[in-house]
Amino acid sequence: MSQDWDPWNEVVQPQLTSLTQTLKLSRPMFDRLRERKLITDSEMKTLTDLQGERERSRMLLTACLRKQRTNFLQFCDVLLEMDDESQKKIGRYLRDAFHSRR
């Protein structure tokens, strides 16, 4: 894979509005993200202080996916492990987009 490939700019950013409208946030998802250190305690506090599901979804995607490529796939894994179909759908979309760029 090319070193200059940027999953945030190439995959997430163009679909951010759609992703934030689709992603359902849940406590189990937050817990799993924290366990795997994909979101920090301070990011979690900021997230819980935000008003509105879309704003929280946008912040969560930004916090988890802008850091590094490994987080991108780990975030997909977390979504795919959740029971909510919208979370699985986004996990599959992101993972497929990631692998199609290889």
Coordinates of N, CA, C and O in Angstrom, one line a residue, residues 27 30-49 59-60 63-64 67:
R27 N -23.3 2.6 24.0 CA -22.4 2.4 25.1 C -21.5 1.3 24.9 O -20.3 1.4 25.1
F30 N -18.7 2.5 22.6 CA -17.8 3.4 23.4 C -16.9 2.6 24.3 O -15.7 2.8 24.3
D31 N -17.4 1.6 25.0 CA -16.6 0.8 25.9 C -15.5 0.0 25.1 O -14.4 0.0 25.6
R32 N -15.9 -0.6 24.0 CA -14.9 -1.3 23.2 C -13.9 -0.4 22.7 O -12.7 -0.8 22.7
L33 N -14.2 0.8 22.2 CA -13.2 1.7 21.7 C -12.3 2.1 22.8 O -11.1 2.3 22.5
R34 N -12.8 2.3 24.0 CA -11.9 2.7 25.1 C -11.0 1.6 25.5 O -9.8 1.8 25.8
E35 N -11.5 0.3 25.5 CA -10.7 -0.8 25.9 C -9.5 -1.0 24.9 O -8.4 -1.3 25.4
R36 N -9.8 -0.7 23.7 CA -8.7 -0.9 22.7 C -7.9 0.4 22.5 O -7.1 0.5 21.5
K37 N -8.2 1.4 23.3 CA -7.4 2.6 23.3 C -7.5 3.4 22.0 O -6.6 4.0 21.5
L38 N -8.7 3.3 21.3 CA -8.9 4.0 20.1 C -9.5 5.4 20.4 O -9.6 6.2 19.4
I39 N -10.0 5.6 21.6 CA -10.5 6.9 22.0 C -10.0 7.2 23.4 O -10.0 6.3 24.2
T40 N -9.5 8.4 23.6 CA -9.0 8.7 24.9 C -10.1 9.1 25.9 O -11.2 9.4 25.5
D41 N -9.7 9.2 27.2 CA -10.7 9.6 28.2 C -11.2 11.1 27.9 O -12.3 11.4 28.0
S42 N -10.2 11.9 27.5 CA -10.6 13.3 27.2 C -11.5 13.4 26.0 O -12.4 14.2 26.0
E43 N -11.2 12.6 25.0 CA -12.1 12.6 23.8 C -13.5 12.1 24.2 O -14.5 12.6 23.7
M44 N -13.5 11.1 25.1 CA -14.8 10.6 25.5 C -15.6 11.6 26.3 O -16.8 11.7 26.1
K45 N -14.9 12.4 27.1 CA -15.6 13.5 27.8 C -16.1 14.5 26.9 O -17.3 14.9 27.0
T46 N -15.3 14.9 25.9 CA -15.8 15.9 24.9 C -17.0 15.3 24.2 O -18.0 16.0 23.9
L47 N -16.9 14.0 23.8 CA -18.0 13.4 23.1 C -19.3 13.4 23.9 O -20.4 13.7 23.4
T48 N -19.2 13.1 25.2 CA -20.4 13.1 26.0 C -21.0 14.5 26.3 O -22.2 14.6 26.5
D49 N -20.1 15.5 26.2 CA -20.6 16.9 26.4 C -21.3 17.5 25.2 O -22.0 18.4 25.3
M59 N -17.6 13.7 15.7 CA -16.5 13.8 16.6 C -15.8 12.4 16.8 O -14.6 12.3 16.8
L60 N -16.7 11.4 17.0 CA -16.2 10.0 17.2 C -15.4 9.5 15.9 O -14.3 9.0 16.1
A63 N -12.1 11.5 15.8 CA -11.2 11.1 16.9 C -10.5 9.7 16.6 O -9.3 9.5 16.8
C64 N -11.3 8.8 16.1 CA -10.8 7.4 15.9 C -10.1 7.3 14.6 O -9.2 6.4 14.5
K67 N -6.1 9.5 13.3 CA -4.9 9.3 14.0 C -3.8 8.5 13.1 O -2.8 9.0 12.8

